[in-house]
Coordinates of N, CA and C in Angstrom, one line a residue:
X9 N 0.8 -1.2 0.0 CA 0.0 0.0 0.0 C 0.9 1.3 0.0
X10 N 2.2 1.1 0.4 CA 3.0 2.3 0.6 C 3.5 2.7 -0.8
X11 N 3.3 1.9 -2.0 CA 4.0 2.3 -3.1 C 2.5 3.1 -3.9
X12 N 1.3 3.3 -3.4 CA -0.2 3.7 -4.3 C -0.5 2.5 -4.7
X13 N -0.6 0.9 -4.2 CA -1.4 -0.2 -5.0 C -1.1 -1.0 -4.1
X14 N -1.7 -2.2 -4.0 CA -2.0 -3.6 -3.9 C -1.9 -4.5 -4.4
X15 N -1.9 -5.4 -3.8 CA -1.9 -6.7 -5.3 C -3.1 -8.1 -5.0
X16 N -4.0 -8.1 -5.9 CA -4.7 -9.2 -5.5 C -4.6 -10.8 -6.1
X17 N -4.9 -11.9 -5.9 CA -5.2 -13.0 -6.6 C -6.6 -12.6 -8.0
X18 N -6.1 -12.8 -9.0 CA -7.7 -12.7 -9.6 C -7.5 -13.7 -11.1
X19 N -8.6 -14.9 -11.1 CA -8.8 -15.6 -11.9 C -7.0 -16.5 -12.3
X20 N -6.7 -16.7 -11.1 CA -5.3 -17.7 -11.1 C -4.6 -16.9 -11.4
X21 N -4.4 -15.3 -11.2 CA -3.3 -14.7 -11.9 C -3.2 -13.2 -11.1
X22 N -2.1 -12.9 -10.6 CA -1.7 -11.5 -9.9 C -2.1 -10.1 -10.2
X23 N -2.7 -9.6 -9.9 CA -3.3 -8.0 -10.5 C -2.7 -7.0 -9.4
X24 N -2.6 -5.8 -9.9 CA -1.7 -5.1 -9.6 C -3.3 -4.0 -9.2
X25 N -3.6 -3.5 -8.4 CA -4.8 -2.4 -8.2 C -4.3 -1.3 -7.5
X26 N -4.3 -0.2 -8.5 CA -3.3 1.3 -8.5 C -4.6 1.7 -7.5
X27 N -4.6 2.4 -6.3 CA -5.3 3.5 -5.4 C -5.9 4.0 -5.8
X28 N -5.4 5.2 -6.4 CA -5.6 6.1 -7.8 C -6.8 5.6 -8.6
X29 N -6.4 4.8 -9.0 CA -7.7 4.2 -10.0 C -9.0 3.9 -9.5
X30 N -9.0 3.1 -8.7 CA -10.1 2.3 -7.8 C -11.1 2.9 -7.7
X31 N -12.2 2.8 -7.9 CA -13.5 3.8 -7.2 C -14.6 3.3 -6.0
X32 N -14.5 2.0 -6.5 CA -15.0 1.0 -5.2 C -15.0 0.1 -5.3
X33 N -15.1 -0.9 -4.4 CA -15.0 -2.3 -3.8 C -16.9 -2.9 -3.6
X34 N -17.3 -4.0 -4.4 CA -18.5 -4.5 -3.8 C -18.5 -5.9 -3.5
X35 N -18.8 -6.4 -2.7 CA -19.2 -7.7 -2.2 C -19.9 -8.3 -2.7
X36 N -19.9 -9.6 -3.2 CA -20.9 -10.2 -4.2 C -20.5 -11.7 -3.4
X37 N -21.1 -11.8 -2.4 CA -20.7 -13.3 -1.5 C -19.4 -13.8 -1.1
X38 N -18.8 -14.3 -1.7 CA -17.5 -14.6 -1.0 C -16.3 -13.9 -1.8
X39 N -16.8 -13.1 -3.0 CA -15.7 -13.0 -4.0 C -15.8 -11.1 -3.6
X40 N -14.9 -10.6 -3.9 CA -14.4 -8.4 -4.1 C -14.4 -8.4 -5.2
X41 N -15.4 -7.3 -6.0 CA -15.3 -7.3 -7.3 C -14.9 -5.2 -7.2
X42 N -13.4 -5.7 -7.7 CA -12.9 -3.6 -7.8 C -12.9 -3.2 -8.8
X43 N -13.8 -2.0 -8.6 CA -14.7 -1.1 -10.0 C -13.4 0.0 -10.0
X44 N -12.8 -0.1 -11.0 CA -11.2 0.9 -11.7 C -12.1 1.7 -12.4
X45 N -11.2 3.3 -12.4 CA -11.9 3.7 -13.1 C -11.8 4.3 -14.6
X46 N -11.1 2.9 -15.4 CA -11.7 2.9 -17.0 C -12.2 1.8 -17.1
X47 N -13.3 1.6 -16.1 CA -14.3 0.6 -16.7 C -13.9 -0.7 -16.3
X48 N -12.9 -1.1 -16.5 CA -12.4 -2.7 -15.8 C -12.6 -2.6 -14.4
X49 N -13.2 -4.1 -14.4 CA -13.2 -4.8 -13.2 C -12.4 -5.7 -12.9
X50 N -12.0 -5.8 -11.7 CA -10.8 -7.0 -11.0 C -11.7 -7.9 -10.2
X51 N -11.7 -9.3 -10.1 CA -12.5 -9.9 -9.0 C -11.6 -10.7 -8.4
X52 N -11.6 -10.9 -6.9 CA -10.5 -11.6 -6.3 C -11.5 -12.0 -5.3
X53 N -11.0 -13.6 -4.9 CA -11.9 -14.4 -4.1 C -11.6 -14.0 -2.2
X54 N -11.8 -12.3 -2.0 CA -11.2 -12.3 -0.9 C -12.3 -11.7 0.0
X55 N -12.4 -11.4 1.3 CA -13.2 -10.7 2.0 C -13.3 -9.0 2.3
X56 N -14.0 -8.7 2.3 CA -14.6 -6.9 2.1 C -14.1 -6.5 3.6
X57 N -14.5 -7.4 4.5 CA -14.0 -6.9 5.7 C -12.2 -7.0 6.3
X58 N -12.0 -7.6 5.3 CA -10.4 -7.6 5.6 C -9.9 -6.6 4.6
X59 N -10.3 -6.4 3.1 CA -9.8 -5.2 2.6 C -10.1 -3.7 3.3
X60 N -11.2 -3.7 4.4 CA -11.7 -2.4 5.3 C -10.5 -2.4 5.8
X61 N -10.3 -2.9 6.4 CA -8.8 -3.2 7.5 C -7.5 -2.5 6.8
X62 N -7.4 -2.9 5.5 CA -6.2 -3.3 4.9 C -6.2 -1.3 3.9
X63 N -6.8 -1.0 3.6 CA -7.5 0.6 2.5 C -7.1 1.5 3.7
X64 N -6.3 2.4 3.1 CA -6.1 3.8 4.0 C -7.4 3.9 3.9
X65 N -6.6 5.5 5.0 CA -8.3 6.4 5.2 C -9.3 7.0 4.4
X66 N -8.3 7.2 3.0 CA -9.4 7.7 1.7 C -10.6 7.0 1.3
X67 N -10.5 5.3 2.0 CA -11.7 4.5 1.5 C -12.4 4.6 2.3
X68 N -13.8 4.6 2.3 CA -15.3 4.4 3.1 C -16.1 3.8 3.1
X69 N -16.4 3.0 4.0 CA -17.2 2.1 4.0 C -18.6 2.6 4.3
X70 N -19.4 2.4 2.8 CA -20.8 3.0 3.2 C -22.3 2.3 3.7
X71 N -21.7 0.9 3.7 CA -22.3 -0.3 3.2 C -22.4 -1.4 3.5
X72 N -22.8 -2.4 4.0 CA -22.0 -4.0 4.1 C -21.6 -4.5 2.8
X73 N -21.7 -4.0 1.8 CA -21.5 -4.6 0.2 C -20.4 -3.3 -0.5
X74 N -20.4 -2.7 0.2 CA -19.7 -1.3 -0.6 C -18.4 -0.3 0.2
X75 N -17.2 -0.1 -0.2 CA -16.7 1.0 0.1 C -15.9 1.4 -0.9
X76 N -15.8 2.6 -1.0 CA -15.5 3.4 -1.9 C -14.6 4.5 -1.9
X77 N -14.0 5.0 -2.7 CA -12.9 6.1 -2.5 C -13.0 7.5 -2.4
X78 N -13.3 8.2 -1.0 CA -13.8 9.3 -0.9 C -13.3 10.2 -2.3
X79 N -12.0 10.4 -2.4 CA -11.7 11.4 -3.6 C -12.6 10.4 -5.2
X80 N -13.3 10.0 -5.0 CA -14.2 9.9 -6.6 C -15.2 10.2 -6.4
X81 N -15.8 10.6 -5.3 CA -17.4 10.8 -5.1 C -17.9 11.8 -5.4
X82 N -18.8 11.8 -6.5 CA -19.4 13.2 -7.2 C -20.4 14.1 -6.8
X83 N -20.9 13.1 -6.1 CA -21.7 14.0 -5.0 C -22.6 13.0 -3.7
X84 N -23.3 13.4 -3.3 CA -23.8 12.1 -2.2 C -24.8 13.3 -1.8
X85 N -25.8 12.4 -1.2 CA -27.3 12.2 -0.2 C -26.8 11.9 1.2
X86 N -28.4 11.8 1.6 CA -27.8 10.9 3.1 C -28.5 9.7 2.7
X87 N -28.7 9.1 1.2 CA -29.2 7.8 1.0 C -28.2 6.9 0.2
X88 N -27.1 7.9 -0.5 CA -26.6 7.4 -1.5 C -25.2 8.5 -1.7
X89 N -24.4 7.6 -2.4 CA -23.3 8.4 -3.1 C -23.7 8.5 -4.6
X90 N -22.3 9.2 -5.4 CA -22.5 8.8 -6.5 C -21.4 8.9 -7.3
X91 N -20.7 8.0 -7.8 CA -19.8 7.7 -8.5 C -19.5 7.7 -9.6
X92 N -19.5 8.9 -10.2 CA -19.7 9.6 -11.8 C -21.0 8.9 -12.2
X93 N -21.5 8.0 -12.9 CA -23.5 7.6 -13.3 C -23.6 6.9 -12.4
X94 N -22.8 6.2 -11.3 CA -23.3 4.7 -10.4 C -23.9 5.6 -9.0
X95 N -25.3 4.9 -8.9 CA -25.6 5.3 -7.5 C -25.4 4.2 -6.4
X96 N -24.6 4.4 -5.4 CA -24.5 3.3 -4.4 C -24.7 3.7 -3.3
X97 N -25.6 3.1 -2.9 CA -26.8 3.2 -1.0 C -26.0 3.0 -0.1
X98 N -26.7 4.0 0.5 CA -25.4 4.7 2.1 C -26.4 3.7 2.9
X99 N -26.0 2.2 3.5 CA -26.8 1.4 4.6 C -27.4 2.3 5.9
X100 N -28.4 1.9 6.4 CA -28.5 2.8 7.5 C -27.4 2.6 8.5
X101 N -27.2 1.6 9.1 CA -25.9 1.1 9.9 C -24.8 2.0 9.7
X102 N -24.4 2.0 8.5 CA -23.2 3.0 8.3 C -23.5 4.6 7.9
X103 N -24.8 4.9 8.2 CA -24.8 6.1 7.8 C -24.8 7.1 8.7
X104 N -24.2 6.7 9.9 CA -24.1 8.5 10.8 C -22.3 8.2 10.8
X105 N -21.8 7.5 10.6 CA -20.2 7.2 10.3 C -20.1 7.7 9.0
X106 N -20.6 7.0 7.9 CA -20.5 7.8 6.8 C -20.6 9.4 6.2
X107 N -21.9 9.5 6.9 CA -21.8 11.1 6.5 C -21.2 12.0 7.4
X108 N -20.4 11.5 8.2 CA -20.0 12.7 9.2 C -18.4 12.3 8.6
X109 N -17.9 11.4 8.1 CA -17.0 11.3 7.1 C -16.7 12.4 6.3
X110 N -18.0 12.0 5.3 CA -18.1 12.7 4.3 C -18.4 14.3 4.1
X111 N -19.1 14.7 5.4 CA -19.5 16.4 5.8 C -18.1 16.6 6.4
X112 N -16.9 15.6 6.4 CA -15.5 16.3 7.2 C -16.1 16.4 8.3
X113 N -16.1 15.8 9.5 CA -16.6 15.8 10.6 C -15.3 15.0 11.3

């Protein structure tokens, strides 16, 4: 993480996932599927709660399925973000953490 990237397992083969790029992380059961942002996706068979752990402070967790990279967020609710056309739902659980994140609090 100290160099701007990561490295994950994906489809038997090592992927390199630049910081910078990333826009968010979703949970889709046991597999992380990371939404880059030209469009590619990376999916690695790993857990969401251990990537929370592992993501400086720029990521947020809005979600039990979602966190995302405060510097891409184009605007946000207190229901939702929004990640250039993607709308992704701020959970209630995480939403007095999230928005007080996100108001810089």
């Amino acid at each position: 993480l100290d160099q701007g990237y990561f490295t994950v397992r994906s489809n038997r083969q090592t992927a390199n996932v630049k910081l910078d790029e990333l826009l968010y992380l979703e949970s889709l059961g046991d597999y992380i599927e990371f939404q880059l942002e030209n469009g590619s996706k990376i999916s690695s068979k790993e857990k969401i709660s251990h990537m929370e752990k592992e993501l400086p402070d720029s990521f947020l967790r809005i979600h039990r399925s979602f966190i995302v990279n405060k510097a891409k967020i184009s605007s946000f609710t207190r229901e939702y973000v929004m990640m250039g056309e993607t709308e992704l739902p701020i959970s209630r659980s995480y939403k007095q953490k999230a928005l007080g994140k996100l108001q810089g609090n």
